[in-house]
Amino acid sequence: QRREDLRQHVHQLRERLPERLVEQALHADLTRTNLIVLGTAVTGVIDFRGARAMPAWELGRAAFDPRTVANSAGWDSVALAMVRAYLSEHPGLPPAEVQACARIALLYMLFSFYGATTAEYGLPQEAESDLKRHWLERQTAIRLLLHHLSDLDASLSDLTAGGGRS
């Protein structure tokens, strides 16, 4: 399925990306596993790598985390709320990059084969099971993102047009 997705969708996904993406110092692994939460509030962020990366990539990875997309009926609302919150803290991110963050996240998932096989890692059984679950969640997230891409594009466009910025 992944091979077919790469053949069928990569060109379409890439053609709507901005020519250049802003690059700056970032966390470089901002995912929900690196957030410390108390109740509904994020109280800390761990595992800073301090690398140079593209904010649109990091935003897409965080907003469209496969664990959330695959396991939450309201994943799209969660993703858009995260993009809105990101924009309130970083309003200078070019609109075209915000609009592309779902496509960037989807491309990242399509090209990453982390977790497809686990034997080479020599993991304890619990960690191996978690990695396999993450692989399946990525597969589910890819299907959902591809299926809802037009709606996501429209919603992200609305956010950058001022309708969703706080």
N, CA, C and O atoms as a DFTB+ gen file, in Angstrom:
664 C
 N C O
     1  1       0.833      -1.194       0.000
     2  2       0.000       0.000       0.000
     3  2       0.874       1.253       0.000
     4  3       0.590       2.214      -0.715
     5  1       1.936       1.239       0.803
     6  2       2.812       2.415       0.880
     7  2       3.455       2.701      -0.471
     8  3       3.537       3.856      -0.891
     9  1       3.907       1.663      -1.146
    10  2       4.536       1.827      -2.461
    11  2       3.544       2.447      -3.445
    12  3       3.896       3.351      -4.202
    13  1       2.321       1.964      -3.428
    14  2       1.284       2.511      -4.312
    15  2       0.970       3.964      -3.950
    16  3       0.800       4.801      -4.836
    17  1       0.894       4.263      -2.658
    18  2       0.662       5.651      -2.226
    19  2       1.771       6.576      -2.713
    20  3       1.507       7.685      -3.179
    21  1       3.010       6.112      -2.601
    22  2       4.140       6.937      -3.067
    23  2       4.008       7.219      -4.564
    24  3       4.168       8.358      -5.001
    25  1       3.719       6.189      -5.337
    26  2       3.563       6.377      -6.791
    27  2       2.388       7.282      -7.128
    28  3       2.491       8.158      -7.987
    29  1       1.299       7.068      -6.463
    30  2       0.054       7.746      -6.826
    31  2      -0.055       9.168      -6.284
    32  3      -0.621      10.030      -6.958
    33  1       0.470       9.441      -5.085
    34  2       0.153      10.709      -4.432
    35  2       1.299      11.695      -4.271
    36  3       1.049      12.889      -4.105
    37  1       2.526      11.248      -4.314
    38  2       3.640      12.145      -3.993
    39  2       3.684      13.354      -4.913
    40  3       3.856      14.477      -4.439
    41  1       3.533      13.152      -6.214
    42  2       3.597      14.289      -7.139
    43  2       2.502      15.310      -6.814
    44  3       2.760      16.513      -6.755
    45  1       1.293      14.823      -6.606
    46  2       0.163      15.713      -6.285
    47  2       0.417      16.469      -4.986
    48  3       0.102      17.656      -4.894
    49  1       0.975      15.807      -3.990
    50  2       1.245      16.457      -2.708
    51  2       2.347      17.503      -2.843
    52  3       2.250      18.587      -2.268
    53  1       3.378      17.184      -3.591
    54  2       4.524      18.086      -3.715
    55  2       4.221      19.305      -4.571
    56  3       4.795      20.369      -4.343
    57  1       3.337      19.176      -5.545
    58  2       3.095      20.296      -6.456
    59  2       2.453      21.497      -5.760
    60  3       2.547      22.614      -6.270
    61  1       1.819      21.306      -4.640
    62  2       1.173      22.417      -3.930
    63  2       2.007      22.941      -2.771
    64  3       1.511      23.716      -1.953
    65  1       3.278      22.525      -2.692
    66  2       4.160      23.047      -1.651
    67  2       4.782      24.364      -2.111
    68  3       4.980      24.574      -3.308
    69  1       5.090      25.251      -1.161
    70  2       5.794      26.491      -1.537
    71  2       7.151      26.171      -2.154
    72  3       7.740      25.126      -1.880
    73  1       7.634      27.082      -2.988
    74  2       8.942      26.902      -3.642
    75  2      10.055      26.743      -2.611
    76  3      10.918      25.875      -2.745
    77  1      10.027      27.587      -1.586
    78  2      11.012      27.538      -0.498
    79  2      10.269      27.561       0.824
    80  3       9.192      28.146       0.942
    81  1      10.863      26.915       1.814
    82  2      10.283      26.901       3.156
    83  2      11.241      27.598       4.113
    84  3      12.459      27.455       4.004
    85  1      10.678      28.355       5.053
    86  2      11.465      29.012       6.084
    87  2      12.201      27.941       6.883
    88  3      11.643      26.881       7.166
    89  1      13.442      28.216       7.243
    90  2      14.214      27.300       8.076
    91  2      14.738      28.091       9.266
    92  3      15.195      29.224       9.114
    93  1      14.671      27.494      10.442
    94  2      15.140      28.166      11.655
    95  2      15.457      27.120      12.718
    96  3      15.203      25.931      12.527
    97  1      16.004      27.566      13.823
    98  2      16.260      26.654      14.941
    99  2      14.913      26.240      15.534
   100  3      14.054      27.082      15.794
   101  1      14.741      24.944      15.741
   102  2      13.479      24.401      16.260
   103  2      13.763      23.275      17.235
   104  3      14.904      22.842      17.398
   105  1      12.715      22.815      17.871
   106  2      12.785      21.637      18.729
   107  2      13.280      20.438      17.921
   108  3      14.150      19.693      18.373
   109  1      12.731      20.262      16.749
   110  2      13.082      19.232      15.772
   111  2      12.511      17.849      16.083
   112  3      12.811      16.895      15.365
   113  1      11.714      17.716      17.110
   114  2      11.002      16.468      17.374
   115  2       9.780      16.770      18.245
   116  3       9.500      16.056      19.207
   117  1       9.062      17.828      17.898
   118  2       7.907      18.238      18.683
   119  2       6.725      17.340      18.355
   120  3       5.977      17.590      17.410
   121  1       6.574      16.294      19.151
   122  2       5.451      15.378      19.014
   123  2       4.837      15.210      20.401
   124  3       5.415      15.635      21.402
   125  1       3.703      14.610      20.446
   126  2       3.020      14.530      21.744
   127  2       3.793      13.705      22.766
   128  3       3.583      13.864      23.969
   129  1       4.685      12.823      22.307
   130  2       5.472      12.053      23.265
   131  2       6.520      12.917      23.967
   132  3       7.099      12.492      24.967
   133  1       6.766      14.116      23.459
   134  2       7.732      15.020      24.083
   135  2       7.062      16.194      24.795
   136  3       7.715      17.185      25.121
   137  1       5.774      16.076      25.030
   138  2       5.033      17.094      25.768
   139  2       4.668      16.556      27.146
   140  3       4.213      15.420      27.278
   141  1       4.869      17.371      28.158
   142  2       4.440      17.017      29.513
   143  2       3.132      17.766      29.746
   144  3       3.064      18.986      29.596
   145  1       2.099      17.016      30.113
   146  2       0.763      17.580      30.222
   147  2       0.221      17.357      31.626
   148  3       0.391      16.289      32.215
   149  1      -0.430      18.378      32.143
   150  2      -1.134      18.275      33.414
   151  2      -2.576      18.665      33.125
   152  3      -2.872      19.827      32.845
   153  1      -3.468      17.687      33.194
   154  2      -4.861      17.946      32.813
   155  2      -4.912      18.234      31.322
   156  3      -4.533      17.395      30.505
   157  1      -5.383      19.425      30.971
   158  2      -5.470      19.804      29.566
   159  2      -4.410      20.829      29.169
   160  3      -4.443      21.351      28.054
   161  1      -3.478      21.119      30.065
   162  2      -2.456      22.138      29.788
   163  2      -1.079      21.513      29.575
   164  3      -0.658      20.640      30.334
   165  1      -0.392      21.965      28.547
   166  2       0.997      21.564      28.337
   167  2       1.830      22.327      29.355
   168  3       1.817      23.558      29.384
   169  1       2.556      21.586      30.191
   170  2       3.358      22.223      31.244
   171  2       4.854      22.142      30.961
   172  3       5.654      22.760      31.665
   173  1       5.234      21.389      29.942
   174  2       6.643      21.293      29.607
   175  2       6.862      20.611      28.285
   176  3       6.016      19.867      27.790
   177  1       8.022      20.884      27.724
   178  2       8.441      20.261      26.479
   179  2       9.845      19.706      26.722
   180  3      10.729      20.419      27.197
   181  1      10.040      18.425      26.393
   182  2      11.333      17.782      26.634
   183  2      11.995      17.369      25.318
   184  3      11.390      17.468      24.250
   185  1      13.221      16.912      25.405
   186  2      13.959      16.321      24.299
   187  2      14.284      17.310      23.177
   188  3      14.176      16.984      21.995
   189  1      14.687      18.531      23.571
   190  2      15.078      19.509      22.555
   191  2      16.320      19.035      21.832
   192  3      17.295      18.621      22.460
   193  1      16.285      19.093      20.533
   194  2      17.453      18.762      19.736
   195  2      18.136      20.030      19.241
   196  3      19.313      20.004      18.879
   197  1      17.402      21.138      19.224
   198  2      17.973      22.405      18.814
   199  2      18.514      22.384      17.402
   200  3      19.545      23.000      17.128
   201  1      17.853      21.700      16.512
   202  2      18.318      21.579      15.138
   203  2      17.689      22.661      14.262
   204  3      16.728      23.324      14.650
   205  1      18.253      22.814      13.091
   206  2      17.638      23.690      12.092
   207  2      16.636      22.838      11.315
   208  3      16.953      21.743      10.850
   209  1      15.455      23.356      11.192
   210  2      14.411      22.645      10.466
   211  2      13.373      23.656       9.993
   212  3      13.499      24.857      10.236
   213  1      12.368      23.161       9.330
   214  2      11.314      24.022       8.789
   215  2      10.122      24.039       9.747
   216  3       9.607      22.981      10.108
   217  1       9.682      25.224      10.159
   218  2       8.520      25.291      11.054
   219  2       7.286      24.594      10.478
   220  3       6.526      23.984      11.230
   221  1       7.074      24.672       9.173
   222  2       5.901      24.022       8.575
   223  2       5.965      22.509       8.746
   224  3       4.935      21.858       8.924
   225  1       7.172      21.948       8.693
   226  2       7.354      20.508       8.910
   227  2       7.040      20.153      10.361
   228  3       6.306      19.204      10.632
   229  1       7.603      20.925      11.287
   230  2       7.363      20.629      12.696
   231  2       5.896      20.829      13.062
   232  3       5.331      20.033      13.812
   233  1       5.278      21.878      12.543
   234  2       3.853      22.115      12.787
   235  2       3.026      20.955      12.233
   236  3       2.127      20.459      12.912
   237  1       3.317      20.526      11.024
   238  2       2.578      19.413      10.431
   239  2       2.730      18.125      11.224
   240  3       1.756      17.405      11.443
   241  1       3.952      17.837      11.652
   242  2       4.196      16.618      12.446
   243  2       3.435      16.656      13.763
   244  3       2.882      15.644      14.194
   245  1       3.405      17.821      14.402
   246  2       2.728      17.925      15.695
   247  2       1.206      17.928      15.524
   248  3       0.499      17.221      16.242
   249  1       0.710      18.713      14.585
   250  2      -0.739      18.841      14.408
   251  2      -1.375      17.557      13.871
   252  3      -2.512      17.234      14.212
   253  1      -0.645      16.837      13.039
   254  2      -1.191      15.632      12.415
   255  2      -0.459      14.386      12.913
   256  3      -0.162      13.474      12.141
   257  1      -0.178      14.365      14.205
   258  2       0.483      13.220      14.829
   259  2      -0.351      11.969      14.547
   260  3      -1.553      11.961      14.811
   261  1       0.270      10.912      14.015
   262  2      -0.484       9.702      13.663
   263  2      -1.263       9.092      14.824
   264  3      -2.323       8.502      14.613
   265  1      -0.752       9.228      16.044
   266  2      -1.476       8.654      17.190
   267  2      -2.823       9.332      17.366
   268  3      -3.822       8.674      17.658
   269  1      -2.852      10.644      17.190
   270  2      -4.101      11.383      17.328
   271  2      -5.005      11.142      16.133
   272  3      -6.190      10.852      16.294
   273  1      -4.447      11.263      14.929
   274  2      -5.256      11.093      13.714
   275  2      -5.898       9.705      13.687
   276  3      -7.076       9.576      13.355
   277  1      -5.145       8.684      14.029
   278  2      -5.650       7.309      13.941
   279  2      -6.630       6.948      15.056
   280  3      -7.464       6.060      14.878
   281  1      -6.542       7.623      16.197
   282  2      -7.304       7.174      17.371
   283  2      -8.351       8.145      17.894
   284  3      -9.019       7.848      18.885
   285  1      -8.507       9.276      17.266
   286  2      -9.462      10.271      17.761
   287  2     -10.471      10.620      16.673
   288  3     -10.093      11.010      15.568
   289  1     -11.733      10.480      16.987
   290  2     -12.769      10.827      16.014
   291  2     -12.704      12.312      15.649
   292  3     -13.083      12.694      14.542
   293  1     -12.230      13.142      16.565
   294  2     -12.145      14.578      16.319
   295  2     -10.754      15.043      15.956
   296  3     -10.400      16.190      16.229
   297  1      -9.949      14.178      15.342
   298  2      -8.548      14.509      15.039
   299  2      -8.402      15.766      14.203
   300  3      -7.458      16.530      14.401
   301  1      -9.326      15.998      13.263
   302  2      -9.202      17.175      12.405
   303  2      -9.411      18.463      13.195
   304  3      -8.723      19.455      12.952
   305  1     -10.352      18.460      14.136
   306  2     -10.559      19.632      14.997
   307  2      -9.355      19.873      15.892
   308  3      -8.958      21.016      16.120
   309  1      -8.777      18.787      16.399
   310  2      -7.576      18.887      17.236
   311  2      -6.432      19.491      16.426
   312  3      -5.732      20.386      16.901
   313  1      -6.248      19.002      15.211
   314  2      -5.168      19.496      14.350
   315  2      -5.340      20.985      14.054
   316  3      -4.384      21.756      14.146
   317  1      -6.554      21.385      13.700
   318  2      -6.791      22.794      13.375
   319  2      -6.634      23.680      14.608
   320  3      -6.164      24.812      14.497
   321  1      -7.020      23.179      15.783
   322  2      -6.817      23.946      17.023
   323  2      -5.326      24.129      17.286
   324  3      -4.897      25.192      17.734
   325  1      -4.539      23.093      17.007
   326  2      -3.097      23.212      17.208
   327  2      -2.492      24.216      16.235
   328  3      -1.630      25.007      16.617
   329  1      -2.934      24.189      14.990
   330  2      -2.430      25.152      14.004
   331  2      -2.802      26.569      14.435
   332  3      -1.980      27.481      14.355
   333  1      -4.035      26.749      14.888
   334  2      -4.481      28.067      15.383
   335  2      -3.600      28.541      16.534
   336  3      -3.170      29.694      16.558
   337  1      -3.335      27.654      17.480
   338  2      -2.502      28.004      18.634
   339  2      -1.080      28.330      18.190
   340  3      -0.471      29.273      18.696
   341  1      -0.559      27.565      17.261
   342  2       0.783      27.820      16.745
   343  2       0.841      29.198      16.100
   344  3       1.783      29.958      16.323
   345  1      -0.167      29.512      15.304
   346  2      -0.201      30.813      14.635
   347  2      -0.298      31.970      15.621
   348  3       0.243      33.046      15.370
   349  1      -0.976      31.757      16.729
   350  2      -1.082      32.833      17.721
   351  2       0.281      33.116      18.347
   352  3       0.550      34.246      18.754
   353  1       1.144      32.100      18.427
   354  2       2.485      32.267      18.996
   355  2       3.535      32.597      17.936
   356  3       4.576      33.171      18.252
   357  1       3.270      32.243      16.707
   358  2       4.241      32.430      15.627
   359  2       3.508      32.963      14.390
   360  3       3.437      32.277      13.370
   361  1       2.965      34.179      14.478
   362  2       2.149      34.705      13.374
   363  2       2.948      35.005      12.109
   364  3       2.357      35.245      11.056
   365  1       4.277      34.997      12.190
   366  2       5.095      35.318      11.030
   367  2       5.301      34.181      10.057
   368  3       5.894      34.384       8.997
   369  1       4.827      32.981      10.384
   370  2       4.987      31.862       9.452
   371  2       4.182      32.179       8.190
   372  3       2.984      32.446       8.279
   373  1       4.819      32.154       7.020
   374  2       4.106      32.502       5.783
   375  2       2.843      31.657       5.588
   376  3       2.861      30.448       5.818
   377  1       1.752      32.295       5.166
   378  2       0.483      31.566       4.976
   379  2       0.612      30.329       4.087
   380  3      -0.009      29.301       4.360
   381  1       1.406      30.422       3.040
   382  2       1.551      29.259       2.145
   383  2       2.144      28.061       2.884
   384  3       1.825      26.915       2.568
   385  1       3.003      28.323       3.867
   386  2       3.596      27.226       4.630
   387  2       2.598      26.622       5.606
   388  3       2.579      25.408       5.811
   389  1       1.775      27.462       6.204
   390  2       0.717      26.958       7.088
   391  2      -0.238      26.102       6.266
   392  3      -0.628      25.014       6.691
   393  1      -0.608      26.590       5.104
   394  2      -1.525      25.852       4.241
   395  2      -0.946      24.520       3.798
   396  3      -1.695      23.588       3.505
   397  1       0.380      24.416       3.746
   398  2       1.035      23.184       3.277
   399  2       1.360      22.206       4.399
   400  3       1.834      21.105       4.116
   401  1       1.125      22.562       5.659
   402  2       1.618      21.724       6.763
   403  2       1.010      20.316       6.772
   404  3       1.699      19.368       7.148
   405  1      -0.236      20.151       6.376
   406  2      -0.826      18.803       6.326
   407  2      -0.169      17.973       5.227
   408  3       0.100      16.787       5.417
   409  1       0.087      18.591       4.084
   410  2       0.758      17.891       2.983
   411  2       2.182      17.510       3.371
   412  3       2.647      16.417       3.046
   413  1       2.872      18.408       4.063
   414  2       4.235      18.126       4.499
   415  2       4.238      16.952       5.482
   416  3       5.083      16.062       5.392
   417  1       3.290      16.958       6.417
   418  2       3.184      15.850       7.376
   419  2       2.884      14.539       6.654
   420  3       3.450      13.497       6.987
   421  1       2.014      14.592       5.688
   422  2       1.648      13.403       4.926
   423  2       2.843      12.882       4.127
   424  3       3.083      11.675       4.094
   425  1       3.586      13.768       3.490
   426  2       4.790      13.349       2.774
   427  2       5.797      12.719       3.728
   428  3       6.415      11.703       3.410
   429  1       5.955      13.327       4.896
   430  2       6.879      12.771       5.891
   431  2       6.466      11.339       6.263
   432  3       7.306      10.442       6.331
   433  1       5.166      11.140       6.502
   434  2       4.689       9.798       6.850
   435  2       4.888       8.808       5.703
   436  3       5.261       7.657       5.928
   437  1       4.640       9.257       4.486
   438  2       4.787       8.366       3.334
   439  2       6.230       7.932       3.112
   440  3       6.486       6.794       2.721
   441  1       7.173       8.837       3.361
   442  2       8.575       8.526       3.097
   443  2       9.299       7.893       4.281
   444  3      10.409       7.385       4.122
   445  1       8.697       7.916       5.447
   446  2       9.345       7.336       6.618
   447  2       8.907       5.880       6.790
   448  3       7.715       5.577       6.843
   449  1       9.874       5.009       6.875
   450  2       9.573       3.595       7.067
   451  2       9.932       3.137       8.471
   452  3      10.040       1.939       8.732
   453  1      10.117       4.102       9.383
   454  2      10.435       3.782      10.772
   455  2       9.307       2.952      11.374
   456  3       8.156       3.385      11.397
   457  1       9.632       1.783      11.850
   458  2       8.646       0.905      12.467
   459  2       8.089      -0.157      11.540
   460  3       7.355      -1.040      11.984
   461  1       8.429      -0.088      10.240
   462  2       7.913      -1.096       9.308
   463  2       8.408      -2.485       9.689
   464  3       7.674      -3.468       9.589
   465  1       9.649      -2.553      10.121
   466  2      10.199      -3.780      10.678
   467  2      10.832      -3.403      12.012
   468  3      11.261      -2.265      12.203
   469  1      10.887      -4.350      12.921
   470  2      11.391      -4.015      14.258
   471  2      12.541      -4.899      14.716
   472  3      13.211      -4.564      15.692
   473  1      12.789      -6.012      14.047
   474  2      13.791      -6.972      14.512
   475  2      15.183      -6.357      14.625
   476  3      15.944      -6.700      15.530
   477  1      15.514      -5.451      13.711
   478  2      16.867      -4.880      13.715
   479  2      17.147      -3.973      14.907
   480  3      18.304      -3.640      15.164
   481  1      16.124      -3.570      15.631
   482  2      16.324      -2.669      16.764
   483  2      16.654      -3.407      18.064
   484  3      17.187      -2.800      18.993
   485  1      16.349      -4.690      18.144
   486  2      16.607      -5.450      19.360
   487  2      15.868      -4.876      20.565
   488  3      16.442      -4.753      21.647
   489  1      14.629      -4.533      20.386
   490  2      13.830      -3.881      21.428
   491  2      13.215      -4.887      22.396
   492  3      12.973      -6.038      22.032
   493  1      12.962      -4.452      23.627
   494  2      12.153      -5.285      24.524
   495  2      10.759      -5.449      23.910
   496  3      10.328      -4.611      23.118
   497  1      10.066      -6.510      24.268
   498  2       8.764      -6.837      23.679
   499  2       7.778      -5.658      23.752
   500  3       7.090      -5.365      22.774
   501  1       7.711      -4.993      24.892
   502  2       6.757      -3.884      25.035
   503  2       7.071      -2.752      24.064
   504  3       6.162      -2.190      23.452
   505  1       8.356      -2.411      23.918
   506  2       8.756      -1.353      22.995
   507  2       8.514      -1.774      21.549
   508  3       8.102      -0.959      20.723
   509  1       8.768      -3.038      21.245
   510  2       8.519      -3.537      19.893
   511  2       7.026      -3.464      19.554
   512  3       6.654      -3.077      18.447
   513  1       6.191      -3.834      20.499
   514  2       4.740      -3.747      20.291
   515  2       4.298      -2.309      20.066
   516  3       3.451      -2.037      19.215
   517  1       4.881      -1.386      20.838
   518  2       4.545       0.029      20.687
   519  2       4.952       0.541      19.306
   520  3       4.202       1.286      18.676
   521  1       6.124       0.148      18.838
   522  2       6.595       0.574      17.519
   523  2       5.717       0.003      16.412
   524  3       5.415       0.693      15.439
   525  1       5.310      -1.246      16.556
   526  2       4.401      -1.841      15.569
   527  2       3.052      -1.115      15.564
   528  3       2.476      -0.869      14.504
   529  1       2.558      -0.776      16.754
   530  2       1.299      -0.025      16.855
   531  2       1.447       1.339      16.162
   532  3       0.548       1.785      15.449
   533  1       2.595       1.989      16.384
   534  2       2.842       3.291      15.754
   535  2       2.855       3.154      14.230
   536  3       2.334       4.023      13.531
   537  1       3.442       2.079      13.710
   538  2       3.444       1.852      12.270
   539  2       2.007       1.740      11.751
   540  3       1.661       2.345      10.736
   541  1       1.185       0.975      12.442
   542  2      -0.217       0.825      12.021
   543  2      -0.973       2.143      12.130
   544  3      -1.813       2.449      11.284
   545  1      -0.680       2.925      13.168
   546  2      -1.314       4.241      13.301
   547  2      -0.901       5.162      12.155
   548  3      -1.715       5.941      11.658
   549  1       0.340       5.077      11.742
   550  2       0.779       5.872      10.587
   551  2       0.015       5.468       9.338
   552  3      -0.411       6.325       8.564
   553  1      -0.161       4.170       9.138
   554  2      -0.895       3.699       7.965
   555  2      -2.330       4.241       7.986
   556  3      -2.845       4.697       6.965
   557  1      -2.957       4.187       9.147
   558  2      -4.319       4.709       9.288
   559  2      -4.338       6.210       9.060
   560  3      -5.222       6.721       8.373
   561  1      -3.373       6.920       9.627
   562  2      -3.303       8.374       9.462
   563  2      -3.118       8.754       7.994
   564  3      -3.737       9.705       7.516
   565  1      -2.281       8.025       7.286
   566  2      -2.086       8.300       5.857
   567  2      -3.404       8.196       5.111
   568  3      -3.751       9.079       4.326
   569  1      -4.151       7.101       5.358
   570  2      -5.439       6.916       4.680
   571  2      -6.394       8.076       4.991
   572  3      -7.036       8.620       4.092
   573  1      -6.479       8.447       6.280
   574  2      -7.398       9.518       6.681
   575  2      -6.982      10.861       6.088
   576  3      -7.825      11.610       5.593
   577  1      -5.694      11.166       6.135
   578  2      -5.232      12.444       5.587
   579  2      -5.463      12.508       4.083
   580  3      -5.903      13.537       3.570
   581  1      -5.175      11.427       3.374
   582  2      -5.435      11.428       1.936
   583  2      -6.925      11.612       1.648
   584  3      -7.302      12.357       0.744
   585  1      -7.753      10.937       2.413
   586  2      -9.204      11.021       2.204
   587  2      -9.758      12.425       2.508
   588  3     -10.701      12.872       1.856
   589  1      -9.179      13.108       3.486
   590  2      -9.697      14.414       3.921
   591  2      -8.833      15.590       3.461
   592  3      -8.996      16.704       3.957
   593  1      -7.929      15.358       2.532
   594  2      -6.973      16.394       2.160
   595  2      -7.628      17.657       1.604
   596  3      -7.202      18.763       1.938
   597  1      -8.635      17.520       0.780
   598  2      -9.309      18.707       0.223
   599  2      -9.927      19.555       1.323
   600  3      -9.808      20.781       1.310
   601  1     -10.587      18.904       2.274
   602  2     -11.187      19.637       3.390
   603  2     -10.115      20.298       4.251
   604  3     -10.285      21.435       4.692
   605  1      -9.014      19.589       4.492
   606  2      -7.911      20.159       5.276
   607  2      -7.310      21.363       4.561
   608  3      -7.039      22.388       5.186
   609  1      -7.101      21.239       3.250
   610  2      -6.578      22.368       2.477
   611  2      -7.484      23.589       2.632
   612  3      -7.003      24.702       2.843
   613  1      -8.778      23.377       2.528
   614  2      -9.726      24.495       2.649
   615  2      -9.697      25.099       4.054
   616  3      -9.685      26.320       4.208
   617  1      -9.687      24.249       5.066
   618  2      -9.660      24.742       6.452
   619  2      -8.376      25.499       6.762
   620  3      -8.411      26.541       7.417
   621  1      -7.252      24.988       6.298
   622  2      -5.973      25.667       6.533
   623  2      -5.911      26.984       5.769
   624  3      -5.337      27.961       6.251
   625  1      -6.496      27.008       4.596
   626  2      -6.569      28.246       3.824
   627  2      -7.432      29.283       4.555
   628  3      -7.084      30.463       4.608
   629  1      -8.550      28.834       5.112
   630  2      -9.410      29.731       5.888
   631  2      -8.665      30.299       7.097
   632  3      -8.794      31.482       7.412
   633  1      -7.887      29.453       7.770
   634  2      -7.123      29.908       8.940
   635  2      -6.149      31.027       8.573
   636  3      -6.006      32.006       9.306
   637  1      -5.496      30.870       7.449
   638  2      -4.488      31.859       7.060
   639  2      -5.117      33.098       6.442
   640  3      -4.467      34.136       6.325
   641  1      -6.375      32.991       6.049
   642  2      -7.066      34.158       5.501
   643  2      -7.559      35.072       6.601
   644  3      -8.154      36.114       6.326
   645  1      -7.317      34.689       7.851
   646  2      -7.713      35.546       8.959
   647  2      -8.902      35.026       9.734
   648  3      -9.165      35.470      10.852
   649  1      -9.635      34.067       9.132
   650  2     -10.818      33.555       9.793
   651  2     -10.525      32.786      11.054
   652  3     -11.372      32.741      11.946
   653  1      -9.341      32.167      11.169
   654  2      -9.060      31.354      12.321
   655  2      -7.999      31.907      13.230
   656  3      -7.726      31.320      14.277
   657  1      -7.387      33.023      12.868
   658  2      -6.326      33.589      13.716
   659  2      -6.909      34.338      14.879
   660  3      -7.894      35.064      14.744
   661  1      -6.289      34.153      16.029
   662  2      -6.770      34.865      17.213
   663  2      -5.963      36.121      17.411
   664  3      -6.207      36.869      18.357
